[in-house]
PDB file of C-alpha atoms and ligand atoms in Angstrom:
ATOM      1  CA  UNK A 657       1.424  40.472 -70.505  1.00  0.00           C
ATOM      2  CA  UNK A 658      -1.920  39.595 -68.725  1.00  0.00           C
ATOM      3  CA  UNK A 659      -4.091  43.142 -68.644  1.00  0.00           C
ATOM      4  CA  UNK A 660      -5.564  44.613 -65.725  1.00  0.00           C
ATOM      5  CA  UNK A 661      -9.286  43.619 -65.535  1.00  0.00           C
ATOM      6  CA  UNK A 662     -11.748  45.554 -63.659  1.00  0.00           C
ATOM      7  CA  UNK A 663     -12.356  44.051 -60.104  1.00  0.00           C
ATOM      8  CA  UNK A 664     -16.228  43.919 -60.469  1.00  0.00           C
ATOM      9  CA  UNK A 665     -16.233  41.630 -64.150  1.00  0.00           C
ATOM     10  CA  UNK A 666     -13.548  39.737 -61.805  1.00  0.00           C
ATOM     11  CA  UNK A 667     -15.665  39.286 -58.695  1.00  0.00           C
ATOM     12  CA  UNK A 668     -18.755  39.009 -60.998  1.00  0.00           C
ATOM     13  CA  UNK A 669     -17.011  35.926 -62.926  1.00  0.00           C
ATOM     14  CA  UNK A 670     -16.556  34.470 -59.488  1.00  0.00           C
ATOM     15  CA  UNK A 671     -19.835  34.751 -57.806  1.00  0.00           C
ATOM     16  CA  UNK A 672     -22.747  35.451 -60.602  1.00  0.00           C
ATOM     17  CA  UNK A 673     -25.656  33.102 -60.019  1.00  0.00           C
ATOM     18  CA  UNK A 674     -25.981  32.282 -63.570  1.00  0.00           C
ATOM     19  CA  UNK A 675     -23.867  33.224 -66.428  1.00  0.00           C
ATOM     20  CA  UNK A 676     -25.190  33.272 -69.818  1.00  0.00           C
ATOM     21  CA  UNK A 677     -22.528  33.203 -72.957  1.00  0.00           C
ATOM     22  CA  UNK A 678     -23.427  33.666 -76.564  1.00  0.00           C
ATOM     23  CA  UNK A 679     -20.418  32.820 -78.619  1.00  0.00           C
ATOM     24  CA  UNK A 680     -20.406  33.907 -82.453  1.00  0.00           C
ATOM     25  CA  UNK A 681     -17.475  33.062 -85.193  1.00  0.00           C
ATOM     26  CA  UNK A 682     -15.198  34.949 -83.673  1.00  0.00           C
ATOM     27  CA  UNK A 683     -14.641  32.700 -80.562  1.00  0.00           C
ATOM     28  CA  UNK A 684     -13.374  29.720 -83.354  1.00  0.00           C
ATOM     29  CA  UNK A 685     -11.447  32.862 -85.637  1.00  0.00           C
ATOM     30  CA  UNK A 686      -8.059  31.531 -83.651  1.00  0.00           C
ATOM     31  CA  UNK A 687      -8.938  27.992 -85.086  1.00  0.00           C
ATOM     32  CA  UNK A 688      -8.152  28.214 -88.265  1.00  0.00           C
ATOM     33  CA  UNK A 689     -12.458  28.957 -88.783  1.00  0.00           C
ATOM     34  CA  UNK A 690     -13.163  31.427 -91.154  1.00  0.00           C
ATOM     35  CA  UNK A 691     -15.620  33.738 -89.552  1.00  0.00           C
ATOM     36  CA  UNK A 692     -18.622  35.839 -92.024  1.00  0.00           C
ATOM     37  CA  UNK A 693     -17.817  39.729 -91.868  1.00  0.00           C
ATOM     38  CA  UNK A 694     -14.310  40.189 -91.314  1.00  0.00           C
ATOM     39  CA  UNK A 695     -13.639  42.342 -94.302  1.00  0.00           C
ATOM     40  CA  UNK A 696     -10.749  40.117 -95.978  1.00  0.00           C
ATOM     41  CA  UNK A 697     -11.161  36.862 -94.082  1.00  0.00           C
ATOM     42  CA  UNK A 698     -14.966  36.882 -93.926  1.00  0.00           C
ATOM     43  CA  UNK A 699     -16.890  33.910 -96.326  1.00  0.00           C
ATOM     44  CA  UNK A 700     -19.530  36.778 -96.664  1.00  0.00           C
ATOM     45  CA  UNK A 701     -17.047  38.419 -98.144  1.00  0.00           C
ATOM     46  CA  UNK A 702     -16.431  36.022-100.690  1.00  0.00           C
ATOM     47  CA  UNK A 703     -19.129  34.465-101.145  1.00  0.00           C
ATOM     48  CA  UNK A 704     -22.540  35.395-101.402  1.00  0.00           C
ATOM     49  CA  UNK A 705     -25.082  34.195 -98.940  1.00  0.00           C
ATOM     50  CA  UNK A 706     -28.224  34.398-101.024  1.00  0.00           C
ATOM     51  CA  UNK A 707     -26.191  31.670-103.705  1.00  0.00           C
ATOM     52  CA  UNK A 708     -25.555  29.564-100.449  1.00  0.00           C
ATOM     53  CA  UNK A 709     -27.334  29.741 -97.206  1.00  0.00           C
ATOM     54  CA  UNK A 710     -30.977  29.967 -98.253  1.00  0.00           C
ATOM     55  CA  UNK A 711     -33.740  27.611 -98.739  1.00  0.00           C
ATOM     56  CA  UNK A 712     -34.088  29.527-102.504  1.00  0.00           C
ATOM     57  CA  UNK A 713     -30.430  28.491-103.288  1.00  0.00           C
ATOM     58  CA  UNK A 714     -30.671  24.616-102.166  1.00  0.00           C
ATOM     59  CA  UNK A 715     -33.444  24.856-104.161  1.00  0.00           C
ATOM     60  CA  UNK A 716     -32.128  26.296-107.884  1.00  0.00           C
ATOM     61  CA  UNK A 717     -28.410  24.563-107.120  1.00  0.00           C
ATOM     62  CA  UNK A 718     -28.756  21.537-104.631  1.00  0.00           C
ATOM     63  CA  UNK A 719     -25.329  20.347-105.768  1.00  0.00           C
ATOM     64  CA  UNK A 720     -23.569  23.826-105.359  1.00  0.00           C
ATOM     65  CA  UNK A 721     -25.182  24.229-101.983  1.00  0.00           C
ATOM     66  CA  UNK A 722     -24.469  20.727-100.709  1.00  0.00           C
ATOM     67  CA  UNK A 723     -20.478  20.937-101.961  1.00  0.00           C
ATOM     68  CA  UNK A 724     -19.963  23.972-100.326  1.00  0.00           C
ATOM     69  CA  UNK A 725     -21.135  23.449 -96.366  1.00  0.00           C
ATOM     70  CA  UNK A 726     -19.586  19.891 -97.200  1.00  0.00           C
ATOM     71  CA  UNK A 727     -16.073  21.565 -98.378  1.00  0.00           C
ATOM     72  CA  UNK A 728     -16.845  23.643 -94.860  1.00  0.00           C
ATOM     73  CA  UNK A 729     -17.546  20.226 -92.708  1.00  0.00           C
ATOM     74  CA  UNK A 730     -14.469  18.768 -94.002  1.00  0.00           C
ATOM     75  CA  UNK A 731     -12.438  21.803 -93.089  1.00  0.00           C
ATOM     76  CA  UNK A 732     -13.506  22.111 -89.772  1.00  0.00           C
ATOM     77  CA  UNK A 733     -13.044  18.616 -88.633  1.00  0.00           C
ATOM     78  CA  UNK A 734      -9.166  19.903 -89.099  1.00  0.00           C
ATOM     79  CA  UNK A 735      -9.493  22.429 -86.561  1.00  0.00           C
ATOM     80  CA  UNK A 736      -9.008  22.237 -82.796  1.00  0.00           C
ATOM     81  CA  UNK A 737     -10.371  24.215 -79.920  1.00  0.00           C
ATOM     82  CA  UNK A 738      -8.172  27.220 -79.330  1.00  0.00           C
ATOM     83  CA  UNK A 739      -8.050  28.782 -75.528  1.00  0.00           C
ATOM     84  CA  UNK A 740     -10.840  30.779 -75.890  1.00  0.00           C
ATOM     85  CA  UNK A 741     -12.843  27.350 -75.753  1.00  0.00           C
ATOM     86  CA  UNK A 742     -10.964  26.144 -73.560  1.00  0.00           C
ATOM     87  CA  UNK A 743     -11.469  28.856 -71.408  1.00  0.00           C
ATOM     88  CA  UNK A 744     -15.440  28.609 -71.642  1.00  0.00           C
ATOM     89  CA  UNK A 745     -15.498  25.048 -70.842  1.00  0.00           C
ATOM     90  CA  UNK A 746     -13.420  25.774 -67.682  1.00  0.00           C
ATOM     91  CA  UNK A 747     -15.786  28.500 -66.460  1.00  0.00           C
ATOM     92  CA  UNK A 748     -18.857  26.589 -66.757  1.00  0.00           C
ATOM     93  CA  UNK A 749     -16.855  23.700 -64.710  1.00  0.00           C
ATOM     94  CA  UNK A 750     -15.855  26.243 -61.933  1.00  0.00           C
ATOM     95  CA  UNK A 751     -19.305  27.661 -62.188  1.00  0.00           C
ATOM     96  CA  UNK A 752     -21.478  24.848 -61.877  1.00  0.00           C
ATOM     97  CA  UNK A 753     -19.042  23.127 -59.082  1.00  0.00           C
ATOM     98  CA  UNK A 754     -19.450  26.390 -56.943  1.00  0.00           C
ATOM     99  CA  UNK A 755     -23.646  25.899 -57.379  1.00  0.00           C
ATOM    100  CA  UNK A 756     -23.561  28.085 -60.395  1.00  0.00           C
ATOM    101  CA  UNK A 757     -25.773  27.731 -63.495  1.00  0.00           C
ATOM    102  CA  UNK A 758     -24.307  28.353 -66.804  1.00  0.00           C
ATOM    103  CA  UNK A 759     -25.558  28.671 -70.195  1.00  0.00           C
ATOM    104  CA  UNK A 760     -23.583  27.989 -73.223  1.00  0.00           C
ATOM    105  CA  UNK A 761     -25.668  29.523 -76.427  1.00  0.00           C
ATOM    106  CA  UNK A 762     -23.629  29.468 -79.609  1.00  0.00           C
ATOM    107  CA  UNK A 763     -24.403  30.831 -83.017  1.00  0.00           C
ATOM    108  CA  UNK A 764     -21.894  28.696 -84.196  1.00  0.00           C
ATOM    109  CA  UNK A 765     -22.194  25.233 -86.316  1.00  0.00           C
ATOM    110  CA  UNK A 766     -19.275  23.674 -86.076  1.00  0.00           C
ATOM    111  CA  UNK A 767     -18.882  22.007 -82.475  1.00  0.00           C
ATOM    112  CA  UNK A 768     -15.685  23.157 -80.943  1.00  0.00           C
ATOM    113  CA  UNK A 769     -17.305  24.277 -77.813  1.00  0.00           C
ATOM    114  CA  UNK A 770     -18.245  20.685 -77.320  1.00  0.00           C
ATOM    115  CA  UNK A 771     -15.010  19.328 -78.635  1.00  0.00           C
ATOM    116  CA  UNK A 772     -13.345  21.681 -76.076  1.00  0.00           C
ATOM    117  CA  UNK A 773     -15.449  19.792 -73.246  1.00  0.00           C
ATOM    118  CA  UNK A 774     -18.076  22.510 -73.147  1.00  0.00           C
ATOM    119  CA  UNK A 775     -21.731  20.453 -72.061  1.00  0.00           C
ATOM    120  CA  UNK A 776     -25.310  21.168 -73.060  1.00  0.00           C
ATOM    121  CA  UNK A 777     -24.237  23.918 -75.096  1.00  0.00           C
ATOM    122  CA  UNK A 778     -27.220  25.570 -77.201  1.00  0.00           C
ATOM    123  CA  UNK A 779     -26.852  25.953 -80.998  1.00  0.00           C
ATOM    124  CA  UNK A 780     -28.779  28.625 -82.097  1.00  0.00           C
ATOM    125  CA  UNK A 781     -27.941  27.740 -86.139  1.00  0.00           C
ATOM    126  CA  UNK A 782     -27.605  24.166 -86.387  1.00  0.00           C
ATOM    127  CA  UNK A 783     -24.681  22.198 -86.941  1.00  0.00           C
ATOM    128  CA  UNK A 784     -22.308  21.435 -90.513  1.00  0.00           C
ATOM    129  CA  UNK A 785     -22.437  17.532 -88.570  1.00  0.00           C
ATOM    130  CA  UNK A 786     -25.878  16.350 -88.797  1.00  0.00           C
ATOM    131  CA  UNK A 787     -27.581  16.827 -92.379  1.00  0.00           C
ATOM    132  CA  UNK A 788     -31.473  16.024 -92.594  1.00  0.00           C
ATOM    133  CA  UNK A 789     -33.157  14.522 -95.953  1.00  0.00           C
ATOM    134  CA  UNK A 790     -35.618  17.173 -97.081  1.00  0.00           C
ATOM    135  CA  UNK A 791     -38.641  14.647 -97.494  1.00  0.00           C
ATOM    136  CA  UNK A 792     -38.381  12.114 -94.275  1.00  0.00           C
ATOM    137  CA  UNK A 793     -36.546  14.700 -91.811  1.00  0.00           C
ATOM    138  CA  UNK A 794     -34.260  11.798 -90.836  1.00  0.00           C
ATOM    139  CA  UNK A 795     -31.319  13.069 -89.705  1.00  0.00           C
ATOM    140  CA  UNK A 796     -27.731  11.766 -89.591  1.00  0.00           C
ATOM    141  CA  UNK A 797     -24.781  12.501 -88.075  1.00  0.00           C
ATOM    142  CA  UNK A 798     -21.804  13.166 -90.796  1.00  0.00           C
ATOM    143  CA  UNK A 799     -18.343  12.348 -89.327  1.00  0.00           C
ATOM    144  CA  UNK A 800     -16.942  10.931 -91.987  1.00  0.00           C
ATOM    145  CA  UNK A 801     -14.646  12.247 -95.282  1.00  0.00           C
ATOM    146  CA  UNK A 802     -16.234  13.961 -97.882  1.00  0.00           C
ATOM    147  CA  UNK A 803     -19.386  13.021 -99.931  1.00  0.00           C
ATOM    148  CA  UNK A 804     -18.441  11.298-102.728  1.00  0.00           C
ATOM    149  CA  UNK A 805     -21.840  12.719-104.850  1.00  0.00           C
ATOM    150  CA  UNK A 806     -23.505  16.493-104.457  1.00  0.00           C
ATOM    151  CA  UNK A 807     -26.283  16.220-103.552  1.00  0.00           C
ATOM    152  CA  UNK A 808     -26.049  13.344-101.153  1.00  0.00           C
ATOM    153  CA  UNK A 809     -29.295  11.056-100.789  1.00  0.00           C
ATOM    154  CA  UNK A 810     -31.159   9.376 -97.840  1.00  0.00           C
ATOM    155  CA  UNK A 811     -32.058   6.055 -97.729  1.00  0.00           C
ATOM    156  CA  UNK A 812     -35.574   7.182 -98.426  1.00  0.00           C
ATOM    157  CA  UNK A 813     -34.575   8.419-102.093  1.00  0.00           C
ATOM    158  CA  UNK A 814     -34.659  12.794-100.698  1.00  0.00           C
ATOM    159  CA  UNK A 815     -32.014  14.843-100.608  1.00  0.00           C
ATOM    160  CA  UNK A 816     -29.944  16.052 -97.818  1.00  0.00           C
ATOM    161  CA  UNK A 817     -29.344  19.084 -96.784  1.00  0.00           C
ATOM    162  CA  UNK A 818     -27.015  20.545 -94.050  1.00  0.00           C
ATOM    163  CA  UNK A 819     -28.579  20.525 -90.568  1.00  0.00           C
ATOM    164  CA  UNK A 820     -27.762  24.282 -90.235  1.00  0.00           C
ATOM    165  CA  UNK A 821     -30.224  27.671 -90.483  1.00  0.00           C
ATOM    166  CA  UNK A 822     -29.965  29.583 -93.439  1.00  0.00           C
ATOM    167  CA  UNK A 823     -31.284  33.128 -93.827  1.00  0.00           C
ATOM    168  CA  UNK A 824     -34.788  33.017 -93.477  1.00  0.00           C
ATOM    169  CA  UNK A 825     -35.504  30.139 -91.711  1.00  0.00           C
ATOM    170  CA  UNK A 826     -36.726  29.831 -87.802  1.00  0.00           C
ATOM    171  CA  UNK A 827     -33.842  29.277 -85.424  1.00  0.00           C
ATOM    172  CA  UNK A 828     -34.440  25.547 -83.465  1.00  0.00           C
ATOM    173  CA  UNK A 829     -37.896  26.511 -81.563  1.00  0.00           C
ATOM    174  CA  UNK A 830     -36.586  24.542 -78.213  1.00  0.00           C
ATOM    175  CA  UNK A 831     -33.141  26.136 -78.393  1.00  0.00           C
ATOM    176  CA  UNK A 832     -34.078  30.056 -78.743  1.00  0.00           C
ATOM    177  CA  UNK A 833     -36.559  29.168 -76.005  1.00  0.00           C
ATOM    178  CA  UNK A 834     -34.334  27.957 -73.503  1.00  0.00           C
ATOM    179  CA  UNK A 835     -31.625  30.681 -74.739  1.00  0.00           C
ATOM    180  CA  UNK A 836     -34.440  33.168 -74.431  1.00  0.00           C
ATOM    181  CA  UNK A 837     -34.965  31.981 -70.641  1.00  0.00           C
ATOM    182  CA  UNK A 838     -30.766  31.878 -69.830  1.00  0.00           C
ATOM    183  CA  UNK A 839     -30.781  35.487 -71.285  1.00  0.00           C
ATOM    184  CA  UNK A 840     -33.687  37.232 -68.941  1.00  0.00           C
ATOM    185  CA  UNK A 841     -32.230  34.925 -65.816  1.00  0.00           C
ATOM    186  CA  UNK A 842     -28.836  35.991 -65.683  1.00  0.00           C
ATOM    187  CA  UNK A 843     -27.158  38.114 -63.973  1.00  0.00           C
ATOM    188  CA  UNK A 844     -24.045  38.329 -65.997  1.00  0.00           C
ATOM    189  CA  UNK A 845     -23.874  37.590 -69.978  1.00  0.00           C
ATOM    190  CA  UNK A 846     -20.706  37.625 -71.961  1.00  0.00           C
ATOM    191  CA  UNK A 847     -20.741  38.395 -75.551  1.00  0.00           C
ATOM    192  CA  UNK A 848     -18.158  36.759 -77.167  1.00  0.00           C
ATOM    193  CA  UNK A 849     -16.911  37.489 -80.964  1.00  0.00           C
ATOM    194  CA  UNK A 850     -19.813  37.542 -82.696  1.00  0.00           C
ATOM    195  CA  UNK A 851     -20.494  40.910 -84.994  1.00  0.00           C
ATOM    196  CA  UNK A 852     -24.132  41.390 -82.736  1.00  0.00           C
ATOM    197  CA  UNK A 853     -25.850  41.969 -86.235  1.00  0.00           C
ATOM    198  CA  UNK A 854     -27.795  38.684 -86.751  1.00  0.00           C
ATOM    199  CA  UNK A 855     -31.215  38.489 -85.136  1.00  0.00           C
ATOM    200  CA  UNK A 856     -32.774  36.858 -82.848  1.00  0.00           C
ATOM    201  CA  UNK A 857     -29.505  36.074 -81.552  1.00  0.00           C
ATOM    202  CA  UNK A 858     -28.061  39.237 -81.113  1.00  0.00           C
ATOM    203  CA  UNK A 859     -31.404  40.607 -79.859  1.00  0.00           C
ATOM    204  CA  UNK A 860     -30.784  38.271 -76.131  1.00  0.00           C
ATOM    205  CA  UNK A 861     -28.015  40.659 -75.518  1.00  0.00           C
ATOM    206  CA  UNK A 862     -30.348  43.155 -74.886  1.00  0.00           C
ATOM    207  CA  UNK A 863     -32.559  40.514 -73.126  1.00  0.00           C
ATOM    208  CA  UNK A 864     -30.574  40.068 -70.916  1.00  0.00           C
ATOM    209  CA  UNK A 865     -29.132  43.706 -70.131  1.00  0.00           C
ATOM    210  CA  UNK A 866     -33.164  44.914 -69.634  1.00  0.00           C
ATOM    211  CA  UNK A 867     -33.407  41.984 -67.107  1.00  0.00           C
ATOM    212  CA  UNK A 868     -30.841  43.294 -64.978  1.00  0.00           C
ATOM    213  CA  UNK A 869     -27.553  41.468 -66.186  1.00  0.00           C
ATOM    214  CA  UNK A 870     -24.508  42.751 -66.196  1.00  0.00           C
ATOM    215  CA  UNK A 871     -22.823  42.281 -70.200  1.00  0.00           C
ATOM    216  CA  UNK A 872     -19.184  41.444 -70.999  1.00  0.00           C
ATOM    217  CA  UNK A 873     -18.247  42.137 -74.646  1.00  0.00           C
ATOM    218  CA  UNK A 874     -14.890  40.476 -75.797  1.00  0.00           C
ATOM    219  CA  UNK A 875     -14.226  41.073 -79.546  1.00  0.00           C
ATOM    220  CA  UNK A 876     -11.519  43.040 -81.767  1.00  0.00           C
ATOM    221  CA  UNK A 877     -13.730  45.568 -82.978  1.00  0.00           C
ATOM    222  CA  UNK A 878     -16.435  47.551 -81.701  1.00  0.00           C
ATOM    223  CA  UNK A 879     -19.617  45.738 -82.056  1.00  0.00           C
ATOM    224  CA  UNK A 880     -23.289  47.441 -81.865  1.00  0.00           C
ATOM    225  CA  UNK A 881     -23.878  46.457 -78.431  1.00  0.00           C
ATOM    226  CA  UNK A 882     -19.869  47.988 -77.108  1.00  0.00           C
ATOM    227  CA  UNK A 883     -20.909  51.126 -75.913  1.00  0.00           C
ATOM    228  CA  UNK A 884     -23.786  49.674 -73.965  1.00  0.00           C
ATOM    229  CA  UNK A 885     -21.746  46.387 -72.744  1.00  0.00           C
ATOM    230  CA  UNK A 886     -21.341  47.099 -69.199  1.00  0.00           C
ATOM    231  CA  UNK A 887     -17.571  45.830 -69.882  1.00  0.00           C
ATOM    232  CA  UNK A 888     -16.154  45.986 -73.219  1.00  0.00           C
ATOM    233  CA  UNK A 889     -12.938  44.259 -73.657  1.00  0.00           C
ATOM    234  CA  UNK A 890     -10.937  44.929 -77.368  1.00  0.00           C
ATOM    235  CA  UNK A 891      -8.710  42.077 -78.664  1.00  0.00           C
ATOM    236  CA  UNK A 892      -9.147  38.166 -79.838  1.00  0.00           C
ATOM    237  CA  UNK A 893     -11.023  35.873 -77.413  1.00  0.00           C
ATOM    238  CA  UNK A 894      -8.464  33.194 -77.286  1.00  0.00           C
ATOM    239  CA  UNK A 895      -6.201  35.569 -75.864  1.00  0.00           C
ATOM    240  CA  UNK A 896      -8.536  37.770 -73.007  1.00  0.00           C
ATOM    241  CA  UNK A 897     -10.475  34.891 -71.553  1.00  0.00           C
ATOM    242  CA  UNK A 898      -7.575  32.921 -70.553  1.00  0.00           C
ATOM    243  CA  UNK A 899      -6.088  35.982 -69.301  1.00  0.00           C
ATOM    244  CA  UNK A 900      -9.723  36.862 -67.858  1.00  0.00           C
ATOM    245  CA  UNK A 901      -9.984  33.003 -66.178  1.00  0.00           C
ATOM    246  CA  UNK A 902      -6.854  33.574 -64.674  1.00  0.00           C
ATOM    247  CA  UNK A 903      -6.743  37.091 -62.948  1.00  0.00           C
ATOM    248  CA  UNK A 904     -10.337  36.148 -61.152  1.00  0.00           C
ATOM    249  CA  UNK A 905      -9.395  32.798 -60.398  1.00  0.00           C
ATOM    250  CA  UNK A 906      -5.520  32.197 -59.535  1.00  0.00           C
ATOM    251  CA  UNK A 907      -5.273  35.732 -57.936  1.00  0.00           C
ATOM    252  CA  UNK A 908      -8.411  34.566 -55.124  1.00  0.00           C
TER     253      UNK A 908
HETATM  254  P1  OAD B 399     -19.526  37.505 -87.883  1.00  0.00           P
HETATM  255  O1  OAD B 399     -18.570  37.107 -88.929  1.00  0.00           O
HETATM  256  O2  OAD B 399     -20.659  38.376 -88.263  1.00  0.00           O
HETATM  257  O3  OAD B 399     -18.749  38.253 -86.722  1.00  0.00           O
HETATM  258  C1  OAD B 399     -17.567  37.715 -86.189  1.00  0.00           C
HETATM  259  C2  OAD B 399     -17.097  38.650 -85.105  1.00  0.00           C
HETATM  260  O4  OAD B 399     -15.952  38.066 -84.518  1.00  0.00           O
HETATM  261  C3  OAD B 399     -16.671  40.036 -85.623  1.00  0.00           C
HETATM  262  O5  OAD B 399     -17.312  41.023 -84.816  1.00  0.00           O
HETATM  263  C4  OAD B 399     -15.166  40.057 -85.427  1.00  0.00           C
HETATM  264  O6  OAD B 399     -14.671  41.334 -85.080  1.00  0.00           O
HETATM  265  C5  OAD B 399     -15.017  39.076 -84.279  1.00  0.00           C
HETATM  266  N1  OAD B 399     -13.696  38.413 -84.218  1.00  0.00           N
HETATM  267  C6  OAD B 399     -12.801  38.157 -85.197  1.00  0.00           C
HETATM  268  N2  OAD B 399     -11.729  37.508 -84.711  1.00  0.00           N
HETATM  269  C7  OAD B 399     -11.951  37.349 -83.374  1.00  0.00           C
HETATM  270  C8  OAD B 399     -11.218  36.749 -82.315  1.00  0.00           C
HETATM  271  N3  OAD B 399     -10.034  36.163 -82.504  1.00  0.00           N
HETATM  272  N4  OAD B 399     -11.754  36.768 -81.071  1.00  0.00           N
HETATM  273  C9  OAD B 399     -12.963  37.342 -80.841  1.00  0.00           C
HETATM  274  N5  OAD B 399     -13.696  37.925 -81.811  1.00  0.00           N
HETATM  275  C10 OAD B 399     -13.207  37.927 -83.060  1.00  0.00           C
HETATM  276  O7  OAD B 399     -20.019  36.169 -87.157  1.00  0.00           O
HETATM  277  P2  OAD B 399     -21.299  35.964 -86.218  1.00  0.00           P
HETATM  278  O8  OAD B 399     -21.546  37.141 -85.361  1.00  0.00           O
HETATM  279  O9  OAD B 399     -21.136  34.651 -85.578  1.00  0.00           O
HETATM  280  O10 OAD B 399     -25.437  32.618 -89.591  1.00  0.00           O
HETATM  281  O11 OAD B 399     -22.434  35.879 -87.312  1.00  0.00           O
HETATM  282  C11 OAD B 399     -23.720  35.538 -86.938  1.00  0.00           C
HETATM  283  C12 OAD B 399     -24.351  34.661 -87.986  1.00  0.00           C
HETATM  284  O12 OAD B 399     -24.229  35.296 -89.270  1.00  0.00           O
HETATM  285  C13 OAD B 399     -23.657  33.327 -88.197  1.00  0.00           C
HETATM  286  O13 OAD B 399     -24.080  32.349 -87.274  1.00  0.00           O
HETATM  287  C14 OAD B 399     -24.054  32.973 -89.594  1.00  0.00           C
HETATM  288  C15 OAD B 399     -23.823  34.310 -90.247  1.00  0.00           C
HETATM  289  O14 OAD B 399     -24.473  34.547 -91.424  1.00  0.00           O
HETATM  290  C16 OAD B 399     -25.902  31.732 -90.473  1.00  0.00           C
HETATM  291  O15 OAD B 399     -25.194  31.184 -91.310  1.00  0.00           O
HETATM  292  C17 OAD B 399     -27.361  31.478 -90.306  1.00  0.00           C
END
């Protein structure tokens, strides 16, 4: 049964200059995508970040490193949008077509926004597709089945490393920048299933609520930023944007 949606986020989704989205792994959870801190599902809960997503850990274990965001690629080239996607590439079509601007900014690495038709969407954290060799920086794009030795090597005799950001490295200078920007000109941001816990990224919610936006916040559970979302809508994003999409734009 489709929910009853407040007629401002409705009216708001229809006529906001610019709408800014940040996505976390909760908008690909209805994939099949594992996302960090779910409590039972979560890889953070399984797996421990400092062995795996830091410069420190390629370092000590290249080969433990390098097998595990490649076990990860290869997993997530068997997943498919789900309708949240969907749902977020139709927007910024209906957006744009109406004179709209629209900014896709994603924390997440593994490219269903694009694959869902999504366009110039920002990745905040890389992506598990393009690996980079440590010692040229040549980067290539990785579409193809598993390596077949951990660590893999460039042509140039380095090793390669996943093109994502681990914990304590900068986020993409260009790409914060121009989320940065989308964030403080806005006038309505949607926070979509992502825990709001991981800076800088979670830090443009409140970016973009000092600037004057109004903020949408779609997840299961309550996230930091909830109580001071100017809409806060509980459940799985797959199933309330769709829903969302529909009430403000079949009922016009
Ligand atoms: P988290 O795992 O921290 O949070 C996922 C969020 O999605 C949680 O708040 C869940 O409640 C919510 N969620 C679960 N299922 C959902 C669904 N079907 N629909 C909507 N929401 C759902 O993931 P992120 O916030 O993306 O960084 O984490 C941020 C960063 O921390 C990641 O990019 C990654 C991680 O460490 C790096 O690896 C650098």
């Amino acid at each position: 049964m489709t929910q009853p949606f407040d007629a401002d986020l409705l009216d708001a989704l229809r006529s906001a200059h610019h709408i800014a989205v940040l996505t976390g792994a909760g908008v690909s959870a209805e994939s099949g995508v594992p996302t960090f801190r779910d409590a039972l599902t979560g890889l953070w809960a399984r797996y421990d970040p400092a062995q795996l997503a830091t410069p420190e850990a390629f370092e000590r274990d290249p080969e433990l490193v390098a097998r595990w965001y490649d076990e990860r690629r290869c997993s997530v080239a068997r997943c498919v949008p789900n309708a949240g996607h969907v749902a977020l590439a139709q927007v910024q079509r209906q957006t744009i077509d109406r004179g709209g601007a629209f900014t896709l900014i994603t924390q997440n690495v593994d490219r269903l926004h694009q694959a869902a038709g999504s366009i110039d969407v920002i990745e905040l954290h890389g992506t598990l597709w393009v690996w980079r060799c440590i010692d040229c920086d040549m980067e290539t794009e990785e579409r193809g089945p598993a390596f077949s030795a951990f660590p893999s090597h460039c042509s140039c005799g380095g090793l390669k490393r996943p093109g994502v950001v681990w914990f304590g490295e900068e986020l993409p200078r260009h790409a914060l920048l121009q989320a940065q920007r989308a964030a403080t000109a806005c006038d309505l941001f949607l926070s979509i299933g992502t825990s709001s816990v991981v800076y800088p990224a979670a830090g443009l919610i409140d970016q973009a609520s000092r600037a004057g936006a109004r903020v949408l916040d779609v997840n299961p559970q309550e996230t930091p930023y909830s109580g001071r979302a100017t809409w806060s809508l509980r459940g799985a994003s797959g199933e309330i944007l769709p829903q969302l999409l529909s009430a403000a734009f079949t009922a016009e």
